[in-house]
C-alpha atoms as one frame of an Amber mdcrd trajectory, in Angstrom:
protein
   5.996  18.314   0.822   7.657  15.432  -1.013   5.812  12.517  -2.454   6.626
   9.431  -0.100   6.033   5.748  -0.298   4.970   4.439   2.657   2.024   1.833
   4.103  -1.776   3.163   4.077  -3.860   4.034   6.551  -6.657   2.276   4.677
  -5.633  -1.572   5.602  -6.819  -4.457   4.131  -4.487  -6.581   5.268  -0.889
  -4.587   5.686  -1.917  -1.679   3.813   0.431  -1.978   0.939  -1.559  -1.945
  -1.889  -3.000   0.861  -0.185   0.023   2.906   0.172   0.934   1.875  -3.563
  -2.133   3.345  -5.027  -2.100   6.544  -2.502   1.470   6.781  -3.965   0.244
   6.372  -7.617  -2.575   8.007  -7.670  -3.981   9.997  -4.608  -7.818   9.732
  -6.190  -7.704   6.133  -7.195  -9.392   4.007  -4.985  -6.967   1.031  -3.268
  -9.385  -2.167  -4.365  -8.042  -2.026  -7.711  -4.560  -2.170  -6.736  -5.607
  -4.917  -4.815  -7.463  -6.872  -7.127  -3.868  -6.520  -9.740  -2.337  -7.266
  -6.918  -4.673 -10.731  -6.399  -4.529 -11.192 -10.386  -1.089 -10.766 -10.525
   0.004 -13.066  -7.476  -1.271 -16.083  -9.368   0.415 -15.452 -12.415   3.362
 -14.886 -10.604   3.205 -16.097  -7.075   6.417 -14.989  -6.034   4.743 -11.291
  -5.779   2.961 -12.962  -2.177   6.372 -12.829  -1.123   6.987  -9.582  -2.242
   4.356  -8.448  -0.547   5.862  -9.351   3.124   8.659  -7.919   2.051   7.263
  -4.485   0.911   5.275  -4.282   4.253   8.862  -4.576   6.175  10.264  -2.160
   4.155   7.847   0.699   3.578   7.890   2.574   6.969   4.222   3.218   8.831
   2.409   6.458   7.786   2.501   9.143   9.928  -0.206   9.499  11.671   0.521
  13.320  13.206  -1.123  14.246   9.657  -3.652  12.052   9.717  -7.120  13.885
   9.068  -8.989  11.344  10.271 -11.862   9.155   8.330
């Protein structure tokens, strides 16, 4: 199965950071991606705009293959 960047099932806000962390390393905790995003947002406020752009562009996860929590 081809690896695909989608939003995550494990959402805090819109699932963007969770989806990025699952794409980069499936064993990585999404909290690390969220913390990195917050730090980068303080450095460059355009990261907030990028977050919402990614939320619009990234597709929803395929719930047919989700096994549950």
